[in-house]
Short mmCIF file of C-alpha atoms in Angstrom, two decimals:
data_model
loop_
_atom_site.label_atom_id
_atom_site.label_comp_id
_atom_site.label_asym_id
_atom_site.label_seq_id
_atom_site.Cartn_x
_atom_site.Cartn_y
_atom_site.Cartn_z
CA MET A 1 135.80 95.98 9.15
CA ARG A 2 132.40 94.42 8.83
CA GLU A 3 132.78 94.03 5.07
CA ILE A 4 136.24 92.44 5.27
CA GLU A 5 135.04 89.82 7.74
CA VAL A 6 132.15 88.84 5.49
CA VAL A 7 134.33 88.57 2.40
CA ASP A 8 136.83 86.28 4.12
CA ILE A 9 134.13 83.90 5.25
CA LYS A 10 132.71 83.89 1.76
CA LYS A 11 136.05 83.01 0.20
CA ALA A 12 136.53 80.11 2.58
CA ILE A 13 133.03 78.84 1.84
CA LEU A 14 133.56 79.13 -1.93
CA SER A 15 136.84 77.21 -1.78
CA GLU A 16 135.29 74.38 0.29
CA ASN A 17 132.34 74.42 -2.09
CA ASP A 18 134.51 74.02 -5.18
CA ASP A 19 136.27 70.97 -3.73
CA VAL A 20 132.93 69.29 -3.16
CA ALA A 21 131.76 70.27 -6.67
CA VAL A 22 134.77 68.54 -8.25
CA GLU A 23 133.99 65.35 -6.30
CA ILE A 24 130.35 65.47 -7.41
CA ARG A 25 131.30 65.81 -11.08
CA GLU A 26 133.66 62.82 -10.82
CA GLN A 27 130.93 60.74 -9.22
CA LEU A 28 128.42 61.73 -11.93
CA ASN A 29 130.92 61.02 -14.72
CA ASN A 30 131.51 57.54 -13.32
CA GLN A 31 127.77 56.88 -13.38
CA GLY A 32 127.09 58.54 -16.77
CA VAL A 33 124.73 61.08 -15.23
CA PHE A 34 124.70 64.49 -16.93
CA MET A 35 123.68 67.29 -14.55
CA ILE A 36 122.50 70.80 -15.38
CA ASN A 37 122.08 73.70 -12.98
CA LEU A 38 119.06 75.79 -14.00
CA MET A 39 119.02 79.35 -12.66
CA ALA A 40 116.71 82.38 -13.14
CA SER A 41 114.75 85.16 -11.46
CA PRO A 42 111.56 84.21 -9.63
CA GLY A 43 108.82 83.67 -12.19
CA ALA A 44 111.05 83.42 -15.28
CA GLY A 45 109.83 79.87 -15.93
CA LYS A 46 112.24 77.39 -14.33
CA THR A 47 109.57 74.89 -13.30
CA SER A 48 107.73 75.24 -16.62
CA LEU A 49 110.96 74.48 -18.48
CA VAL A 50 111.67 71.46 -16.27
CA LEU A 51 108.18 70.12 -17.02
CA LYS A 52 108.54 70.72 -20.80
CA THR A 53 111.95 69.03 -20.78
CA ILE A 54 110.63 65.97 -18.95
CA GLU A 55 107.78 65.72 -21.48
CA ALA A 56 110.15 66.00 -24.45
CA LEU A 57 112.66 63.43 -23.16
CA LYS A 58 110.12 60.89 -21.90
CA GLY A 59 111.02 57.34 -22.95
CA GLU A 60 114.42 58.46 -24.21
CA TYR A 61 116.23 59.67 -21.07
CA SER A 62 115.76 58.66 -17.48
CA LEU A 63 115.56 61.96 -15.59
CA GLY A 64 115.78 63.14 -12.00
CA VAL A 65 115.11 66.58 -10.54
CA ILE A 66 116.51 68.42 -7.52
CA GLU A 67 114.13 71.20 -6.51
CA GLY A 68 115.62 74.03 -4.48
CA ASP A 69 113.06 76.03 -2.60
CA ILE A 70 113.01 78.11 0.51
CA ASP A 71 110.08 76.32 2.02
CA SER A 72 107.25 75.19 -0.24
CA LEU A 73 106.61 71.95 -2.11
CA VAL A 74 104.65 73.40 -5.06
CA ASP A 75 107.36 72.84 -7.69
CA ALA A 76 108.41 69.42 -6.43
CA GLU A 77 104.79 68.25 -6.49
CA LYS A 78 104.33 69.31 -10.13
CA VAL A 79 107.51 67.50 -11.20
CA SER A 80 106.87 64.40 -9.14
CA ALA A 81 103.35 64.15 -10.65
CA LEU A 82 105.06 63.32 -13.99
CA GLY A 83 106.62 60.22 -12.41
CA VAL A 84 110.14 61.65 -12.22
CA PRO A 85 112.25 61.04 -9.09
CA THR A 86 112.40 64.38 -7.28
CA VAL A 87 114.33 65.55 -4.25
CA GLN A 88 113.09 68.70 -2.55
CA LEU A 89 115.85 70.72 -0.91
CA HIS A 90 114.56 73.17 1.67
CA THR A 91 117.18 75.85 2.21
CA GLY A 92 115.47 77.70 5.06
CA GLY A 93 116.49 81.23 4.23
CA ALA A 94 119.43 80.52 1.92
CA CYS A 95 119.24 82.25 -1.44
CA HIS A 96 121.26 79.74 -3.46
CA LEU A 97 122.17 76.06 -3.64
CA ASP A 98 125.75 74.97 -3.00
CA ALA A 99 127.71 71.79 -3.69
CA PRO A 100 127.31 70.28 -0.18
CA MET A 101 123.53 70.57 -0.50
CA ILE A 102 123.65 68.82 -3.88
CA GLU A 103 125.99 66.14 -2.51
CA ALA A 104 123.48 65.40 0.25
CA SER A 105 120.58 65.16 -2.19
CA LEU A 106 122.45 62.84 -4.59
CA THR A 107 122.36 60.10 -1.96
CA LYS A 108 118.56 59.99 -2.38
CA PHE A 109 118.73 58.98 -6.06
CA ASP A 110 119.52 55.68 -7.69
CA LEU A 111 122.22 57.27 -9.87
CA ALA A 112 122.95 54.07 -11.81
CA GLY A 113 119.46 54.30 -13.32
CA LEU A 114 119.66 57.97 -14.37
CA ASP A 115 120.82 59.69 -17.58
CA CYS A 116 120.27 63.28 -16.60
CA LEU A 117 119.69 65.34 -13.47
CA ILE A 118 118.23 68.83 -13.48
CA ILE A 119 118.80 71.17 -10.54
CA GLU A 120 116.16 73.88 -10.25
CA ASN A 121 118.03 76.51 -8.26
CA ILE A 122 116.49 79.23 -6.02
CA GLY A 123 114.93 82.10 -8.00
CA ASN A 124 117.77 84.62 -7.80
CA LEU A 125 120.15 86.14 -10.37
CA VAL A 126 122.87 86.98 -7.83
CA CYS A 127 124.34 84.34 -5.49
CA PRO A 128 123.55 81.14 -7.43
CA ALA A 129 125.99 82.41 -10.10
CA GLU A 130 128.87 82.14 -7.62
CA PHE A 131 128.44 78.53 -6.56
CA ASP A 132 129.62 75.55 -8.59
CA THR A 133 127.08 72.83 -7.75
CA GLY A 134 129.03 70.08 -9.50
CA SER A 135 126.85 70.32 -12.62
CA HIS A 136 128.19 69.82 -16.15
CA LEU A 137 126.29 72.81 -17.51
CA LYS A 138 124.99 76.08 -16.13
CA VAL A 139 121.82 77.22 -17.84
CA MET A 140 119.91 80.41 -17.09
CA ILE A 141 116.48 81.65 -18.10
CA SER A 142 115.69 85.28 -18.76
CA SER A 143 112.10 86.12 -19.70
CA VAL A 144 110.77 88.78 -22.06
CA PRO A 145 108.70 90.71 -19.44
CA GLU A 146 111.83 91.19 -17.26
CA GLY A 147 113.23 93.60 -19.87
CA ASP A 148 116.35 93.55 -22.03
CA ASP A 149 118.58 95.43 -19.56
CA LYS A 150 118.96 92.60 -17.04
CA VAL A 151 122.31 91.59 -18.53
CA LEU A 152 123.75 95.00 -17.53
CA LYS A 153 122.63 94.57 -13.94
CA TYR A 154 123.40 90.92 -13.21
CA PRO A 155 126.50 90.42 -15.39
CA LEU A 156 128.05 87.53 -13.45
CA MET A 157 125.08 85.24 -14.05
CA PHE A 158 125.14 85.93 -17.81
CA SER A 159 128.94 85.44 -17.86
CA VAL A 160 129.10 82.04 -16.19
CA CYS A 161 126.30 80.26 -18.08
CA ASP A 162 126.70 77.87 -21.01
CA ALA A 163 123.20 78.55 -22.30
CA LEU A 164 120.66 81.34 -21.96
CA ILE A 165 117.04 80.45 -22.50
CA VAL A 166 114.92 83.45 -23.44
CA ASN A 167 111.49 82.38 -22.21
CA LYS A 168 108.02 83.88 -22.79
CA ILE A 169 108.63 84.85 -26.42
CA ASP A 170 104.83 84.58 -26.76
CA TYR A 171 104.82 88.05 -25.09
CA LEU A 172 106.72 89.49 -28.09
CA PRO A 173 106.53 92.11 -29.52
CA ASP A 174 107.06 93.96 -26.23
CA PRO A 175 108.33 97.55 -26.06
CA GLY A 176 110.64 96.66 -23.15
CA PHE A 177 112.43 93.81 -24.89
CA ASP A 178 114.43 93.84 -28.12
CA LEU A 179 115.80 90.33 -28.69
CA GLU A 180 118.57 91.54 -30.99
CA ILE A 181 119.85 94.21 -28.57
CA PHE A 182 119.54 91.78 -25.68
CA SER A 183 121.49 89.03 -27.50
CA GLN A 184 124.21 91.51 -28.45
CA ARG A 185 124.60 92.66 -24.84
CA VAL A 186 124.82 89.05 -23.70
CA ARG A 187 127.42 88.11 -26.35
CA ASN A 188 129.56 91.12 -25.42
CA LEU A 189 129.89 89.57 -21.97
CA ASN A 190 129.94 85.93 -22.98
CA PRO A 191 130.69 85.25 -26.67
CA HIS A 192 130.30 81.46 -26.41
CA ILE A 193 126.88 81.31 -24.75
CA GLU A 194 124.11 79.47 -26.60
CA ILE A 195 121.00 81.67 -26.82
CA LEU A 196 117.75 79.72 -27.10
CA PRO A 197 114.51 81.74 -27.43
CA LEU A 198 111.38 79.73 -26.59
CA SER A 199 107.95 79.75 -25.03
CA CYS A 200 107.08 77.17 -22.39
CA ARG A 201 103.46 78.30 -22.75
CA ASN A 202 102.99 77.49 -26.47
CA GLY A 203 105.95 75.13 -26.92
CA GLN A 204 107.69 77.19 -29.63
CA GLY A 205 111.47 76.64 -29.55
CA VAL A 206 111.41 73.90 -26.91
CA ASP A 207 112.77 71.34 -29.42
CA ASP A 208 115.87 73.45 -30.07
CA TRP A 209 116.61 73.50 -26.35
CA VAL A 210 116.08 69.77 -25.93
CA ASN A 211 118.22 68.93 -28.98
CA TRP A 212 121.01 71.16 -27.70
CA LEU A 213 120.85 69.46 -24.29
CA LYS A 214 121.00 65.98 -25.85
CA GLN A 215 123.96 66.98 -28.00
CA ARG A 216 125.84 68.39 -25.03
CA ARG A 217 125.23 65.20 -23.02
CA GLN A 218 126.48 63.02 -25.89
CA THR A 219 129.62 65.15 -26.31
CA ALA A 220 130.35 65.05 -22.58
CA PHE A 221 130.27 61.26 -22.44
CA LEU A 222 132.01 60.44 -25.75
CA PRO A 223 134.23 57.42 -25.29
CA MET B 1 129.00 71.74 10.67
CA ARG B 2 129.27 74.08 7.69
CA GLU B 3 125.63 75.15 8.04
CA ILE B 4 125.92 75.91 11.76
CA GLU B 5 128.94 78.16 11.23
CA VAL B 6 127.16 80.12 8.52
CA VAL B 7 124.02 80.61 10.58
CA ASP B 8 125.98 81.96 13.56
CA ILE B 9 127.73 84.52 11.41
CA LYS B 10 124.46 85.54 9.91
CA LYS B 11 122.86 86.08 13.31
CA ALA B 12 125.74 88.29 14.42
CA ILE B 13 125.52 90.31 11.22
CA LEU B 14 121.75 90.71 11.56
CA SER B 15 122.03 91.91 15.15
CA GLU B 16 124.70 94.51 14.26
CA ASN B 17 122.59 95.50 11.28
CA ASP B 18 119.50 96.10 13.40
CA ASP B 19 121.37 98.40 15.78
CA VAL B 20 122.48 100.55 12.85
CA ALA B 21 118.96 100.52 11.40
CA VAL B 22 117.53 101.93 14.64
CA GLU B 23 120.09 104.75 14.59
CA ILE B 24 119.25 105.55 10.96
CA ARG B 25 115.52 105.77 11.70
CA GLU B 26 116.17 108.14 14.62
CA GLN B 27 118.32 110.35 12.42
CA LEU B 28 115.66 110.41 9.68
CA ASN B 29 112.89 111.18 12.19
CA ASN B 30 114.87 114.13 13.51
CA GLN B 31 115.20 115.49 9.97
CA GLY B 32 111.63 114.71 8.87
CA VAL B 33 112.80 112.38 6.11
CA PHE B 34 110.50 109.45 5.34
CA MET B 35 112.37 106.48 3.85
CA ILE B 36 110.97 103.50 1.96
CA ASN B 37 112.80 100.31 1.04
CA LEU B 38 111.61 99.09 -2.37
CA MET B 39 112.24 95.40 -3.08
CA ALA B 40 111.36 93.03 -5.95
CA SER B 41 112.60 90.38 -8.39
CA PRO B 42 114.80 91.54 -11.26
CA GLY B 43 112.59 93.11 -13.92
CA ALA B 44 109.46 93.54 -11.78
CA GLY B 45 109.57 97.31 -12.28
CA LYS B 46 111.45 98.92 -9.38
CA THR B 47 113.14 101.63 -11.46
CA SER B 48 109.94 102.29 -13.44
CA LEU B 49 108.04 102.79 -10.18
CA VAL B 50 110.73 105.11 -8.81
CA LEU B 51 110.49 107.21 -11.99
CA LYS B 52 106.66 107.31 -11.86
CA THR B 53 106.75 108.29 -8.18
CA ILE B 54 109.22 111.11 -8.81
CA GLU B 55 107.00 112.40 -11.62
CA ALA B 56 103.86 112.26 -9.45
CA LEU B 57 105.43 114.00 -6.44
CA LYS B 58 107.34 116.69 -8.37
CA GLY B 59 106.90 120.14 -6.83
CA GLU B 60 105.24 118.64 -3.74
CA TYR B 61 107.95 116.52 -2.12
CA SER B 62 111.69 116.87 -2.26
CA LEU B 63 112.93 113.36 -3.06
CA GLY B 64 116.21 111.46 -2.96
CA VAL B 65 117.02 107.99 -4.27
CA ILE B 66 119.52 105.35 -3.18
CA GLU B 67 120.16 102.94 -6.05
CA GLY B 68 121.48 99.54 -5.07
CA ASP B 69 123.12 97.72 -7.94
CA ILE B 70 125.75 95.10 -8.32
CA ASP B 71 127.79 97.05 -10.80
CA SER B 72 125.98 99.15 -13.40
CA LEU B 73 124.83 102.76 -13.42
CA VAL B 74 121.79 102.33 -15.72
CA ASP B 75 119.15 102.90 -13.05
CA ALA B 76 120.96 105.73 -11.29
CA GLU B 77 121.38 107.54 -14.60
CA LYS B 78 117.65 107.33 -15.38
CA VAL B 79 116.72 108.69 -11.94
CA SER B 80 119.37 111.37 -11.89
CA ALA B 81 118.19 112.59 -15.32
CA LEU B 82 114.97 113.72 -13.58
CA GLY B 83 116.98 116.10 -11.39
CA VAL B 84 116.66 114.01 -8.22
CA PRO B 85 119.71 113.56 -5.93
CA THR B 86 120.83 109.97 -6.40
CA VAL B 87 123.43 107.87 -4.64
CA GLN B 88 124.59 104.74 -6.44
CA LEU B 89 125.60 101.95 -4.09
CA HIS B 90 127.74 99.32 -5.78
CA THR B 91 127.59 96.14 -3.73
CA GLY B 92 130.14 94.11 -5.68
CA GLY B 93 128.56 90.69 -5.42
CA ALA B 94 126.24 91.28 -2.45
CA CYS B 95 122.63 90.29 -3.09
CA HIS B 96 121.00 92.76 -0.67
CA LEU B 97 121.47 96.16 0.96
CA ASP B 98 122.06 96.40 4.70
CA ALA B 99 121.86 99.22 7.24
CA PRO B 100 125.62 100.04 7.26
CA MET B 101 125.51 100.53 3.47
CA ILE B 102 122.52 102.89 3.83
CA GLU B 103 124.21 104.74 6.71
CA ALA B 104 127.23 105.37 4.48
CA SER B 105 125.08 106.63 1.60
CA LEU B 106 123.04 108.99 3.84
CA THR B 107 126.16 111.12 4.39
CA LYS B 108 126.04 112.02 0.66
CA PHE B 109 122.60 113.70 0.92
CA ASP B 110 121.58 117.06 2.33
CA LEU B 111 118.95 115.46 4.57
CA ALA B 112 117.61 118.78 5.88
CA GLY B 113 116.34 119.52 2.37
CA LEU B 114 114.59 116.16 1.79
CA ASP B 115 111.04 114.92 2.49
CA CYS B 116 111.35 111.39 1.25
CA LEU B 117 114.08 108.89 0.35
CA ILE B 118 113.50 105.82 -1.77
CA ILE B 119 115.89 102.88 -1.59
CA GLU B 120 115.85 100.72 -4.72
CA ASN B 121 117.17 97.44 -3.34
CA ILE B 122 118.94 94.68 -5.33
CA GLY B 123 116.57 92.62 -7.49
CA ASN B 124 116.08 89.61 -5.20
CA LEU B 125 113.11 88.21 -3.26
CA VAL B 126 115.23 86.37 -0.68
CA CYS B 127 117.93 88.16 1.36
CA PRO B 128 116.69 91.77 1.17
CA ALA B 129 113.67 90.62 3.22
CA GLU B 130 115.95 89.84 6.17
CA PHE B 131 117.71 93.18 6.51
CA ASP B 132 116.21 96.23 8.19
CA THR B 133 117.72 99.16 6.27
CA GLY B 134 116.39 101.77 8.68
CA SER B 135 113.45 102.58 6.39
CA HIS B 136 110.00 103.52 7.70
CA LEU B 137 108.24 101.29 5.19
CA LYS B 138 109.06 98.10 3.32
CA VAL B 139 107.39 97.95 -0.07
CA MET B 140 107.64 95.11 -2.56
CA ILE B 141 106.65 94.78 -6.19
CA SER B 142 105.36 91.56 -7.72
CA SER B 143 104.54 91.62 -11.42
CA VAL B 144 101.83 89.79 -13.34
CA PRO B 145 104.15 87.80 -15.67
CA GLU B 146 105.96 86.31 -12.64
CA GLY B 147 102.86 84.26 -11.84
CA ASP B 148 100.54 84.14 -8.83
CA ASP B 149 102.46 81.42 -6.94
CA LYS B 150 105.44 83.55 -5.92
CA VAL B 151 103.92 84.19 -2.49
CA LEU B 152 104.15 80.45 -1.73
CA LYS B 153 107.82 80.35 -2.64
CA TYR B 154 109.19 83.57 -1.12
CA PRO B 155 106.94 83.88 1.95
CA LEU B 156 109.28 85.99 4.11
CA MET B 157 109.33 88.88 1.63
CA PHE B 158 105.53 88.94 1.45
CA SER B 159 105.31 88.70 5.26
CA VAL B 160 107.57 91.61 6.15
CA CYS B 161 106.26 94.22 3.70
CA ASP B 162 103.81 97.04 4.48
CA ALA B 163 102.67 97.30 0.88
CA LEU B 164 102.65 95.04 -2.15
CA ILE B 165 102.54 96.69 -5.54
CA VAL B 166 101.19 94.39 -8.25
CA ASN B 167 102.83 95.84 -11.35
CA LYS B 168 102.23 95.17 -15.07
CA ILE B 169 98.44 94.84 -14.77
CA ASP B 170 98.43 95.89 -18.46
CA TYR B 171 99.39 92.23 -19.12
CA LEU B 172 96.05 91.07 -17.63
CA PRO B 173 94.16 88.88 -18.38
CA ASP B 174 96.99 86.35 -18.12
CA PRO B 175 96.39 82.61 -17.61
CA GLY B 176 99.25 82.45 -15.07
CA PHE B 177 97.97 85.20 -12.81
CA ASP B 178 94.65 85.43 -10.94
CA LEU B 179 94.67 88.66 -8.93
CA GLU B 180 92.00 87.43 -6.52
CA ILE B 181 93.77 84.14 -5.73
CA PHE B 182 97.10 85.95 -5.46
CA SER B 183 95.70 88.59 -3.06
CA GLN B 184 94.10 85.89 -0.91
CA ARG B 185 97.39 83.99 -0.66
CA VAL B 186 99.19 87.18 0.33
CA ARG B 187 96.59 88.12 2.98
CA ASN B 188 96.77 84.64 4.49
CA LEU B 189 100.43 85.38 5.25
CA ASN B 190 100.13 89.07 5.99
CA PRO B 191 96.60 90.32 6.74
CA HIS B 192 97.61 93.98 7.11
CA ILE B 193 99.49 94.43 3.86
CA GLU B 194 98.22 97.12 1.45
CA ILE B 195 97.79 95.63 -2.04
CA LEU B 196 98.11 98.17 -4.86
CA PRO B 197 97.64 96.92 -8.44
CA LEU B 198 99.06 99.27 -11.06
CA SER B 199 100.82 99.60 -14.38
CA CYS B 200 103.96 101.70 -14.64
CA ARG B 201 103.64 101.38 -18.42
CA ASN B 202 100.20 103.00 -18.83
CA GLY B 203 99.99 104.80 -15.47
CA GLN B 204 96.83 103.01 -14.26
CA GLY B 205 96.74 102.82 -10.44
CA VAL B 206 99.87 104.93 -9.86
CA ASP B 207 97.79 107.65 -8.12
CA ASP B 208 96.55 105.15 -5.51
CA TRP B 209 100.12 104.21 -4.67
CA VAL B 210 101.28 107.82 -4.44
CA ASN B 211 98.31 108.83 -2.28
CA TRP B 212 98.93 105.90 0.05
CA LEU B 213 102.61 106.88 0.34
CA LYS B 214 101.74 110.51 1.14
CA GLN B 215 99.23 109.42 3.77
CA ARG B 216 101.75 107.12 5.43
CA ARG B 217 104.36 109.89 5.52
CA GLN B 218 101.87 112.32 7.10
CA THR B 219 100.84 109.76 9.74
CA ALA B 220 104.47 108.96 10.59
CA PHE B 221 105.31 112.60 11.27
CA LEU B 222 102.11 113.71 13.04
CA PRO B 223 102.96 116.11 15.87
#
């Protein structure tokens, strides 16, 4: 009985969530703002990737960042220090961001002046995969030290994403991570995913990611 | 309104959960079974630690393992290959284990023949921290490549645990991880936590963890 109750509530929440997500995407399309939802385990490198992306797109794109965190400001402070408009979302105990939370934070931005918004989701490979936040793209990071079996254990996240960033390739070679085996496992689940190996620490591969992002934004807003 | 609904449901679930957890602990005490709830991010080394612990306690303790996973068998197969009774809990999409799930899996073990049960929780630093599973100890793993700021971002997990294993110390020195700063941040939140640095890969420090575990079991069941 307990389980059935929980599942019903979840379904109702997901359906409400999806309605809000559709509205958000319409609003962003009208304003020409391209939004990506960045998801990963704790410590995989979400904030580092946000900082590298800001650096690479400086002067070309006007960016904004939505920082999801349970209760600290550490990530928001790092991003804001680069002069990028940042909204910190404190979720209390919630382990994911949903569309209503994103809708509330959008009111804090001057959307007309933005080209791209990055959501840094809560560090979690489970629940964030289930919630459409209204973004145009879902991007996940998996990092070399986490091991190449994560795709077997958190399949939904790998299935729903448009791109998979493989961060911390500066740790390679590593006996727990075979990039070829890992990529094959991921493509078995999600044949169309873009796999982008890089290192936020030494910068290797960051250009490929940024070029892919720019291309996807251009395609989305083709007249 | 949405948020208030969700919080009420959560409170009701947590209260039901805690009642079941108390019953589980009584049952385990009657049988002399010491249970630990092992929690961590994906890829921090939960399964590796379970395997190392089994190896170290072989012939001394009779062990059982409850493997929480969303839908694979990879961890349970590794553990079971060592001849240890293993129950695989498939949670579907749930991002944590709760006391009713543990209660159901306990019926699959011959408890009278066990000294110690290890729960390998879902890889997640958020929700598992909120649920008492009926274990005697809560133990978390944080790994060097995750960075030393995780304690600021997932404070509840670090606050509720009895021990913190710092895994992958074979990656040290690492510019993103200062063990002294990390330990200080953890102790500011939780002064009584036992901090145990180790490497499942090369075995360094594993004895300290196993000795601590044995001591805690003996203390719990003193006549």
